[in-house]
Tab-separated table of C-alpha atoms in Angstrom:
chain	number	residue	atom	x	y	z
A	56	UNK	CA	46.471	104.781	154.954
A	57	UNK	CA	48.504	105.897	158.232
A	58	UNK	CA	52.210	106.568	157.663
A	59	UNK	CA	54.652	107.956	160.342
A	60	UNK	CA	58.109	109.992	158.167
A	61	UNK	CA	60.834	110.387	160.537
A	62	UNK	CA	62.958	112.925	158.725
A	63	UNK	CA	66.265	113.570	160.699
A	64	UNK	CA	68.064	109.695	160.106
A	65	UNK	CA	70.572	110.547	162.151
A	66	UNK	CA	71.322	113.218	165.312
A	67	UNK	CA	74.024	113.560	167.669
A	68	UNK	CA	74.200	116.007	170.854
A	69	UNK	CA	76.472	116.243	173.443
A	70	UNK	CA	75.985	115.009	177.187
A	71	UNK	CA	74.217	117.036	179.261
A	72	UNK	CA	72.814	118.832	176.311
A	73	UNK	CA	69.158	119.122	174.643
A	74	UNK	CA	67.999	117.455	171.464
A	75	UNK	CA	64.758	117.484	169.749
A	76	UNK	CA	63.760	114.335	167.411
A	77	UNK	CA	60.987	115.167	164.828
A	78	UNK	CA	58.144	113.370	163.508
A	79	UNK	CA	55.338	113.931	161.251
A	80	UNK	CA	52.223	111.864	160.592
A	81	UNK	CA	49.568	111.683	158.168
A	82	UNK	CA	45.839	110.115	159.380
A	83	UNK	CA	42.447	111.116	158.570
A	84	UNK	CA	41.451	109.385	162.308
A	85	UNK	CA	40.647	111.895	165.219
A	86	UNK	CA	41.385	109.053	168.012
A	87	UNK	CA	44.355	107.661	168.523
A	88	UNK	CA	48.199	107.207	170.118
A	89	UNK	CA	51.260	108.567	169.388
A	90	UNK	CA	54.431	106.634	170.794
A	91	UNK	CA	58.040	107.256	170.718
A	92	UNK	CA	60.130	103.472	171.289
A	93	UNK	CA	63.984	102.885	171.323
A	94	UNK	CA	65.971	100.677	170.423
A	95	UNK	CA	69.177	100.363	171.870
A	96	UNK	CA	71.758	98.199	170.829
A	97	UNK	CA	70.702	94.962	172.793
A	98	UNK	CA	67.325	94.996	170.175
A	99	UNK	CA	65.083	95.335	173.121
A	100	UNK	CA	62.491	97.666	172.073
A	101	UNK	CA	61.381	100.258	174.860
A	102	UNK	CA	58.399	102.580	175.334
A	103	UNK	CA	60.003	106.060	176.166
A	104	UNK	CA	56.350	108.259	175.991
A	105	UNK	CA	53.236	108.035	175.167
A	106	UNK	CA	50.546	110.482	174.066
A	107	UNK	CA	46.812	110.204	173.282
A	108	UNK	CA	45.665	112.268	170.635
A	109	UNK	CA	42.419	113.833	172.932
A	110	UNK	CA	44.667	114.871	175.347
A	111	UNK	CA	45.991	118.401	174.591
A	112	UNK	CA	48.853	118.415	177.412
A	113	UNK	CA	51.638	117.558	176.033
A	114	UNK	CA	53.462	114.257	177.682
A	115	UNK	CA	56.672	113.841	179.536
A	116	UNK	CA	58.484	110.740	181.424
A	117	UNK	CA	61.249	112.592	183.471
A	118	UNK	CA	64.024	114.088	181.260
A	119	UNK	CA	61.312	113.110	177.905
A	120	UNK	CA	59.178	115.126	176.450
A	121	UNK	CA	57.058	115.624	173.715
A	122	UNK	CA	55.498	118.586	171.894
A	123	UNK	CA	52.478	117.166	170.280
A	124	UNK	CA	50.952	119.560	167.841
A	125	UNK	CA	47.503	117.849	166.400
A	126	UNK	CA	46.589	120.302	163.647
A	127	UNK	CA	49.765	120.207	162.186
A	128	UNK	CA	50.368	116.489	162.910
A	129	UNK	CA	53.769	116.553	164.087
A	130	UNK	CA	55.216	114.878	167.512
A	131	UNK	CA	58.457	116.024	168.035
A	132	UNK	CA	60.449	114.371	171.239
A	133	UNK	CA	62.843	116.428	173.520
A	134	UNK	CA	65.472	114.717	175.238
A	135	UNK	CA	66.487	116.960	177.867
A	136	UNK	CA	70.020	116.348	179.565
A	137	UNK	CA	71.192	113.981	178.003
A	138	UNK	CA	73.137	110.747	178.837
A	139	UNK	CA	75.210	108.658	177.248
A	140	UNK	CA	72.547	105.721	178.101
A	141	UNK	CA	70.451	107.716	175.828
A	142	UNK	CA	72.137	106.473	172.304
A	143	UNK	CA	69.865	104.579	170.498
A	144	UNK	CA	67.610	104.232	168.186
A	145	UNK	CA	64.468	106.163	168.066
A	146	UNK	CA	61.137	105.180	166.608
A	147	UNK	CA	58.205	106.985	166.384
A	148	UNK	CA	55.271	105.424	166.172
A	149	UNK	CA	50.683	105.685	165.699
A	150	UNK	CA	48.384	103.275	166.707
A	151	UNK	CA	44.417	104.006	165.361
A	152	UNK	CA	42.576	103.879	168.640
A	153	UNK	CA	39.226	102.639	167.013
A	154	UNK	CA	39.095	99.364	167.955
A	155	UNK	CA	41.053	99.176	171.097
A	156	UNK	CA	44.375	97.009	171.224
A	157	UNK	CA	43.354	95.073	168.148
A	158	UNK	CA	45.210	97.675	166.046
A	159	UNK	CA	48.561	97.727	164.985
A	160	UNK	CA	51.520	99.711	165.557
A	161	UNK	CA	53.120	101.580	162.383
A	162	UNK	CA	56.607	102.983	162.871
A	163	UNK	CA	58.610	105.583	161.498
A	164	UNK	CA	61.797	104.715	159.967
A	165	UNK	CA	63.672	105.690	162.670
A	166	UNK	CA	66.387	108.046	163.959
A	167	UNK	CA	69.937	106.762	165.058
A	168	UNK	CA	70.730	109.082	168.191
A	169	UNK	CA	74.475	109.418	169.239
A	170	UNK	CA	75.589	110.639	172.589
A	171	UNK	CA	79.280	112.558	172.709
A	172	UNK	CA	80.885	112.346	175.747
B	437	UNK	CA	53.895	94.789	182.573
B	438	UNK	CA	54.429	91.798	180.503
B	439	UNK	CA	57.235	90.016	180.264
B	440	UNK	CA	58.047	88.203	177.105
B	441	UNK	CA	60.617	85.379	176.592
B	442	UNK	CA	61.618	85.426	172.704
B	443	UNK	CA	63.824	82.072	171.258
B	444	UNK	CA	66.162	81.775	169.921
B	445	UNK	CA	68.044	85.392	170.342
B	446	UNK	CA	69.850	84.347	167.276
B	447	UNK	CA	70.068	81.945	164.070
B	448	UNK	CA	72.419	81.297	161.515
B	449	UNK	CA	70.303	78.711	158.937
B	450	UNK	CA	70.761	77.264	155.505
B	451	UNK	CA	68.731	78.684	152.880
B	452	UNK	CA	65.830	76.256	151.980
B	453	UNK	CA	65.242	75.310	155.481
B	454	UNK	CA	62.903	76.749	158.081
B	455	UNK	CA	63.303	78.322	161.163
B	456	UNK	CA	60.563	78.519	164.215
B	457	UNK	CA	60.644	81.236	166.479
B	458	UNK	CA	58.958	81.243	169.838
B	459	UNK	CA	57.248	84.303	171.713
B	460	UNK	CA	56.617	83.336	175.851
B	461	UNK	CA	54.916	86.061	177.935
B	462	UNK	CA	54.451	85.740	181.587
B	463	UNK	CA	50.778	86.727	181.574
B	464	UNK	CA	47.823	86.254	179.381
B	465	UNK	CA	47.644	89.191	176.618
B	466	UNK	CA	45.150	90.125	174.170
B	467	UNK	CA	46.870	90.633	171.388
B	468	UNK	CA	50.316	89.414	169.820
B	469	UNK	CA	51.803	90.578	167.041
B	470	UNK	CA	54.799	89.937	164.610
B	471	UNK	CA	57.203	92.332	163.310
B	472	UNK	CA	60.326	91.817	161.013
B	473	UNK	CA	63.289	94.349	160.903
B	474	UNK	CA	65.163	94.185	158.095
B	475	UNK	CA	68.937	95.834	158.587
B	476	UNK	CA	68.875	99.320	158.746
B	477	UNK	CA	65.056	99.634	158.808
B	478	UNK	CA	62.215	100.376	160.721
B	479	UNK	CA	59.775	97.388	162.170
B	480	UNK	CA	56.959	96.003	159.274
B	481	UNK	CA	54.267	94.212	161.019
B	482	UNK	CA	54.212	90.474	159.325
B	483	UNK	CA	50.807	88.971	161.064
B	484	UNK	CA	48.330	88.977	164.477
B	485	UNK	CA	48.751	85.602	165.839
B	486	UNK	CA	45.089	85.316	166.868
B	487	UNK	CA	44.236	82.680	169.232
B	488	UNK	CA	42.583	79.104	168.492
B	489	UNK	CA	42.324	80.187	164.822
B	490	UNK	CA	44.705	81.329	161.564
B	491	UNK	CA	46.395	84.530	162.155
B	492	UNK	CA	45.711	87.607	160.208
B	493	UNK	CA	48.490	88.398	157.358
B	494	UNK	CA	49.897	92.129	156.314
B	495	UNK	CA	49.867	92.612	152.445
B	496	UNK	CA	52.878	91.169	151.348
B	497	UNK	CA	53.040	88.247	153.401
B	498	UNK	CA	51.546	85.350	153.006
B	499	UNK	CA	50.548	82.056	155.346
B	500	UNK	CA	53.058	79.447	153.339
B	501	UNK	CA	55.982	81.667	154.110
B	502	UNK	CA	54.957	82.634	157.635
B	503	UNK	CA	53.024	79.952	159.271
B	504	UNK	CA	52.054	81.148	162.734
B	505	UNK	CA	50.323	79.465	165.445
B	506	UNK	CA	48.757	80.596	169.015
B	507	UNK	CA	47.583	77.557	170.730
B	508	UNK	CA	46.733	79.710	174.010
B	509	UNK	CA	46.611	83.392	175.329
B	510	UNK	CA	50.289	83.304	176.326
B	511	UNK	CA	52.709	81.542	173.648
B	512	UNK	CA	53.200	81.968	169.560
B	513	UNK	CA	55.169	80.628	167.370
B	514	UNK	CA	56.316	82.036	164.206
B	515	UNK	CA	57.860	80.100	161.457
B	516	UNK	CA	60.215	81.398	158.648
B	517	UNK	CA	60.226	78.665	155.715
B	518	UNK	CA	62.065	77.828	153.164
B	519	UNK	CA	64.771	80.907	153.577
B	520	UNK	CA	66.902	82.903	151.688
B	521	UNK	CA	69.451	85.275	152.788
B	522	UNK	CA	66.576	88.110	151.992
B	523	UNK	CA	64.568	86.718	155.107
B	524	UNK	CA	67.766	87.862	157.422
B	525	UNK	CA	66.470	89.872	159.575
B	526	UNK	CA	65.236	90.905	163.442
B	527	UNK	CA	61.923	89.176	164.205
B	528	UNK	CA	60.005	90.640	166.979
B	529	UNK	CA	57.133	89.485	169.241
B	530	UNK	CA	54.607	92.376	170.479
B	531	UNK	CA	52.270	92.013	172.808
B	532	UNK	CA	48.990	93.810	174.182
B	533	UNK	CA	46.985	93.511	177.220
B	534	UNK	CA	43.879	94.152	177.975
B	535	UNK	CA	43.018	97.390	179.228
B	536	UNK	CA	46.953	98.324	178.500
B	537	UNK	CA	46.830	101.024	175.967
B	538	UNK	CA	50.747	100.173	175.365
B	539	UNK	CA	52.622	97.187	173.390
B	540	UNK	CA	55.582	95.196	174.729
B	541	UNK	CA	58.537	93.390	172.706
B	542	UNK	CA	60.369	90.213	173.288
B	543	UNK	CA	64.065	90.836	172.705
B	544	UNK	CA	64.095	89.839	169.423
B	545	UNK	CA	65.425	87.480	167.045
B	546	UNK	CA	68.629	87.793	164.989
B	547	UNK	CA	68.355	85.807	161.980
B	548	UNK	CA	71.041	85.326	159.170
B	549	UNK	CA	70.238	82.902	156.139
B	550	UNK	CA	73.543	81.686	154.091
């Protein structure tokens, strides 16, 4: 079975600053996606990046990046500058691609980001 | 995108009694999907609301507890019954289009059994 381990369940950086969010995953799959969501305090959860396993470039969204490292199965997410809109919660998460859109999502358990001003 | 109207944002309910939660989105989806978020944790898929026939249940969940319909390819419901205070929790609607390699969420729904 999949699982996602979000290690770090808390992080704080300052404003303007860099922080790195780590995740690991274990799957015996060779096709799939890696995603990381947040969850701010209004519940709404919110795709931040996406990467597709095949792909070996390494995705970023603006000031978001990730550093997706397939043999060791880790996908870490840099936040780069960051903003005080950036506190939240972070989830990492793997969807099997086998199948299409049929498959489920399984998340990390999450890491609670503060922002200091 | 899809935009998804989730009701009601939040509950307060009786134990014994049943709640139904209602997922909208604005465009016809392939896939919807139920999540529960218990305090402090991360999201544990509960079902696939499949459309026109019974939805398909996650080990640990069962049908009597979670009765789920999805009469077309935009709307679900999702039915908590018979609470206790350890179904409080955030209830989330996902959805999937097709050809979207990505998963949207309705807002979410606060519950809290006493």
């Amino acid at each position: 079975a999949q699982t996602v381990t979000q290690s770090q369940p808390e992080m704080s950086v300052q404003e303007a600053e860099t922080v790195t969010l780590s995740c690991t995953y274990d799957t015996s799959e060779s096709d799939y996606y890696l995603f990381w969501y947040k969850q701010p305090p209004s519940r709404q959860m919110i795709l931040v990046i996406r990467q597709e396993a095949y792909k070996q470039q390494n995705a970023t969204e603006n000031r978001f990046s990730v550093n997706f490292q397939k043999a060791a199965k880790s996908f870490s997410l840099k936040i780069s500058d960051s903003q005080l809109g950036d506190a939240a919660m972070y989830f990492c998460a793997y969807r099997k691609n086998y199948g299409g859109a049929t498959n489920k999502l399984i998340f990390g358990t999450g890491t609670l980001l503060a922002v200091q001003p | 995108s899809a935009v998804i109207s989730q009701k009601p944002s939040r509950d307060i309910c009786q134990r014994g009694t049943s709640l139904t939660i209602q997922c909208q989105v604005d465009s016809q989806v392939t896939m919807m999907f139920w999540y529960r978020q218990q305090p402090g944790q991360s999201l544990t898929l509960i079902a696939t609301a499949n459309q026109g026939s019974e939805a398909t249940y996650e080990s640990g969940f069962v049908i009597d507890k979670f009765p789920i319909s999805r009469p077309n390819l935009t709307f679900s419901t999702l039915t908590v019954s018979n609470m206790s205070p350890e179904d409080s929790s955030i209830y989330l609607c996902s959805v999937v289009s097709r050809g979207v390699q990505r998963a949207f969420f309705g807002q979410g729904t606060r519950l809290t059994v006493v």
